[in-house]
């Protein structure tokens, strides 16, 4: 029994000497880190969607030189330039709805991370206090064993001296 308790609670004793350290260690696990990455992903997604709705300006140019045999109507050299400006005039409120949905998703991922953080802290606290209570139970059982041994030895001495009957010893 003692060996099993040592195996079960050795990681808690080695890595978490106090409650605050145990909570900090529990919040560095993979689930919590995944939630943090999901928050960053939601922020990047909302920024990307916002950038998609911004006006865009593009400038394209090209230069063509034709040194081969050509017809009279074909120019020997050509220079092309193209400028385009793209912007959204009206989309029926889809842009605002999409941005609000992405903002809500970002808030939801933040709340999910906080809930996960609180859950991990609660589990760490529960394990810590369960460990403390089990240590106290073990100490009480050891004291009970010591008391019963001393009582047995005292009754054995009384029996050996002939001062107590056999049924009291049992």
GROMACS .gro file of C-alpha atoms in nm:
model
  170
    1UNK     CA    1   0.000   0.000   0.000
    2UNK     CA    2   0.277   0.240   0.089
    3UNK     CA    3   0.460   0.161  -0.237
    4UNK     CA    4   0.148   0.234  -0.444
    5UNK     CA    5   0.098   0.569  -0.269
    6UNK     CA    6   0.460   0.661  -0.333
    7UNK     CA    7   0.425   0.580  -0.704
    8UNK     CA    8   0.098   0.774  -0.736
    9UNK     CA    9   0.207   1.090  -0.559
   10UNK     CA   10   0.575   1.105  -0.646
   11UNK     CA   11   0.522   1.330  -0.953
   12UNK     CA   12   0.317   1.574  -0.745
   13UNK     CA   13   0.584   1.590  -0.479
   14UNK     CA   14   0.871   1.625  -0.725
   15UNK     CA   15   0.719   1.879  -0.963
   16UNK     CA   16   0.474   2.066  -0.745
   17UNK     CA   17   0.601   2.147  -0.401
   18UNK     CA   18   0.330   2.403  -0.335
   19UNK     CA   19  -0.012   2.484  -0.470
   20UNK     CA   20   0.090   2.787  -0.677
   21UNK     CA   21   0.367   2.595  -0.852
   22UNK     CA   22   0.131   2.305  -0.919
   23UNK     CA   23  -0.125   2.539  -1.078
   24UNK     CA   24   0.145   2.701  -1.294
   25UNK     CA   25   0.263   2.359  -1.411
   26UNK     CA   26  -0.093   2.252  -1.492
   27UNK     CA   27  -0.140   2.559  -1.710
   28UNK     CA   28   0.165   2.478  -1.919
   29UNK     CA   29   0.018   2.158  -2.056
   30UNK     CA   30  -0.075   2.095  -2.417
   31UNK     CA   31  -0.449   2.166  -2.389
   32UNK     CA   32  -0.387   2.515  -2.257
   33UNK     CA   33  -0.125   2.585  -2.522
   34UNK     CA   34  -0.366   2.465  -2.792
   35UNK     CA   35  -0.628   2.710  -2.665
   36UNK     CA   36  -0.374   2.994  -2.684
   37UNK     CA   37  -0.290   2.899  -3.042
   38UNK     CA   38  -0.661   2.892  -3.129
   39UNK     CA   39  -0.697   3.248  -2.998
   40UNK     CA   40  -0.407   3.363  -3.215
   41UNK     CA   41  -0.560   3.183  -3.513
   42UNK     CA   42  -0.896   3.355  -3.459
   43UNK     CA   43  -0.725   3.695  -3.437
   44UNK     CA   44  -0.533   3.633  -3.759
   45UNK     CA   45  -0.848   3.515  -3.936
   46UNK     CA   46  -1.039   3.829  -3.840
   47UNK     CA   47  -0.747   4.051  -3.949
   48UNK     CA   48  -0.729   3.867  -4.281
   49UNK     CA   49  -1.102   3.909  -4.339
   50UNK     CA   50  -1.076   4.280  -4.261
   51UNK     CA   51  -0.788   4.317  -4.508
   52UNK     CA   52  -0.991   4.143  -4.777
   53UNK     CA   53  -1.254   4.417  -4.755
   54UNK     CA   54  -1.004   4.702  -4.788
   55UNK     CA   55  -0.961   4.869  -5.131
   56UNK     CA   56  -0.678   4.734  -5.340
   57UNK     CA   57  -0.469   4.910  -5.599
   58UNK     CA   58  -0.263   4.717  -5.850
   59UNK     CA   59  -0.020   4.840  -6.112
   60UNK     CA   60   0.091   4.608  -6.390
   61UNK     CA   61   0.339   4.694  -6.661
   62UNK     CA   62   0.514   4.511  -6.941
   63UNK     CA   63   0.773   4.583  -7.207
   64UNK     CA   64   0.791   4.383  -7.529
   65UNK     CA   65   1.075   4.409  -7.780
   66UNK     CA   66   1.030   4.241  -8.115
   67UNK     CA   67   1.360   4.216  -8.305
   68UNK     CA   68   1.253   3.954  -8.556
   69UNK     CA   69   1.098   3.997  -8.896
   70UNK     CA   70   0.779   4.186  -8.851
   71UNK     CA   71   0.502   4.332  -9.048
   72UNK     CA   72   0.468   4.700  -9.096
   73UNK     CA   73   0.169   4.715  -8.862
   74UNK     CA   74   0.355   4.543  -8.574
   75UNK     CA   75   0.559   4.778  -8.358
   76UNK     CA   76   0.919   4.697  -8.288
   77UNK     CA   77   0.888   4.786  -7.918
   78UNK     CA   78   0.581   4.804  -7.696
   79UNK     CA   79   0.526   4.930  -7.344
   80UNK     CA   80   0.208   4.837  -7.157
   81UNK     CA   81   0.081   4.975  -6.829
   82UNK     CA   82  -0.235   4.883  -6.640
   83UNK     CA   83  -0.368   5.037  -6.320
   84UNK     CA   84  -0.667   4.889  -6.142
   85UNK     CA   85  -0.846   4.994  -5.826
   86UNK     CA   86  -1.081   4.746  -5.662
   87UNK     CA   87  -1.314   4.837  -5.379
   88UNK     CA   88  -1.646   4.718  -5.249
   89UNK     CA   89  -1.934   4.962  -5.280
   90UNK     CA   90  -2.218   4.765  -5.123
   91UNK     CA   91  -2.261   4.400  -5.031
   92UNK     CA   92  -2.588   4.406  -4.840
   93UNK     CA   93  -2.427   4.408  -4.495
   94UNK     CA   94  -2.236   4.084  -4.549
   95UNK     CA   95  -1.904   4.249  -4.469
   96UNK     CA   96  -2.019   4.380  -4.132
   97UNK     CA   97  -2.190   4.051  -4.048
   98UNK     CA   98  -1.881   3.853  -4.139
   99UNK     CA   99  -1.654   4.080  -3.934
  100UNK     CA  100  -1.891   4.061  -3.634
  101UNK     CA  101  -1.904   3.681  -3.663
  102UNK     CA  102  -1.525   3.660  -3.668
  103UNK     CA  103  -1.503   3.897  -3.371
  104UNK     CA  104  -1.752   3.678  -3.182
  105UNK     CA  105  -1.547   3.371  -3.272
  106UNK     CA  106  -1.237   3.542  -3.132
  107UNK     CA  107  -1.419   3.626  -2.807
  108UNK     CA  108  -1.550   3.270  -2.787
  109UNK     CA  109  -1.201   3.126  -2.821
  110UNK     CA  110  -1.080   3.364  -2.547
  111UNK     CA  111  -1.362   3.251  -2.318
  112UNK     CA  112  -1.285   2.889  -2.401
  113UNK     CA  113  -0.922   2.945  -2.306
  114UNK     CA  114  -1.022   3.107  -1.976
  115UNK     CA  115  -1.263   2.822  -1.902
  116UNK     CA  116  -0.990   2.569  -1.975
  117UNK     CA  117  -0.748   2.762  -1.753
  118UNK     CA  118  -0.997   2.762  -1.466
  119UNK     CA  119  -1.071   2.392  -1.518
  120UNK     CA  120  -0.701   2.304  -1.508
  121UNK     CA  121  -0.651   2.516  -1.196
  122UNK     CA  122  -0.949   2.348  -1.031
  123UNK     CA  123  -0.810   2.004  -1.114
  124UNK     CA  124  -0.468   2.101  -0.979
  125UNK     CA  125  -0.620   2.236  -0.657
  126UNK     CA  126  -0.835   1.925  -0.616
  127UNK     CA  127  -0.535   1.697  -0.665
  128UNK     CA  128  -0.325   1.905  -0.427
  129UNK     CA  129  -0.580   1.897  -0.146
  130UNK     CA  130  -0.656   1.529  -0.210
  131UNK     CA  131  -0.283   1.465  -0.171
  132UNK     CA  132  -0.274   1.660   0.154
  133UNK     CA  133  -0.578   1.477   0.290
  134UNK     CA  134  -0.434   1.138   0.191
  135UNK     CA  135  -0.108   1.227   0.366
  136UNK     CA  136  -0.305   1.316   0.681
  137UNK     CA  137  -0.505   0.992   0.654
  138UNK     CA  138  -0.178   0.797   0.623
  139UNK     CA  139  -0.039   0.978   0.927
  140UNK     CA  140  -0.359   0.904   1.124
  141UNK     CA  141  -0.341   0.538   1.024
  142UNK     CA  142   0.025   0.519   1.129
  143UNK     CA  143  -0.064   0.675   1.463
  144UNK     CA  144  -0.353   0.429   1.500
  145UNK     CA  145  -0.114   0.141   1.429
  146UNK     CA  146   0.133   0.274   1.687
  147UNK     CA  147  -0.147   0.312   1.944
  148UNK     CA  148  -0.277  -0.040   1.881
  149UNK     CA  149   0.076  -0.184   1.909
  150UNK     CA  150   0.138  -0.005   2.238
  151UNK     CA  151  -0.203  -0.118   2.371
  152UNK     CA  152  -0.131  -0.476   2.265
  153UNK     CA  153   0.213  -0.467   2.429
  154UNK     CA  154   0.062  -0.324   2.750
  155UNK     CA  155  -0.209  -0.591   2.758
  156UNK     CA  156   0.052  -0.859   2.680
  157UNK     CA  157   0.256  -0.745   2.981
  158UNK     CA  158  -0.055  -0.750   3.202
  159UNK     CA  159  -0.138  -1.099   3.074
  160UNK     CA  160   0.217  -1.222   3.129
  161UNK     CA  161   0.205  -1.085   3.485
  162UNK     CA  162  -0.130  -1.256   3.540
  163UNK     CA  163  -0.323  -0.934   3.595
  164UNK     CA  164  -0.559  -0.960   3.296
  165UNK     CA  165  -0.758  -1.248   3.142
  166UNK     CA  166  -0.692  -1.400   2.799
  167UNK     CA  167  -1.012  -1.258   2.640
  168UNK     CA  168  -0.894  -0.901   2.707
  169UNK     CA  169  -0.577  -0.974   2.511
  170UNK     CA  170  -0.776  -1.094   2.211
   0.00000   0.00000   0.00000
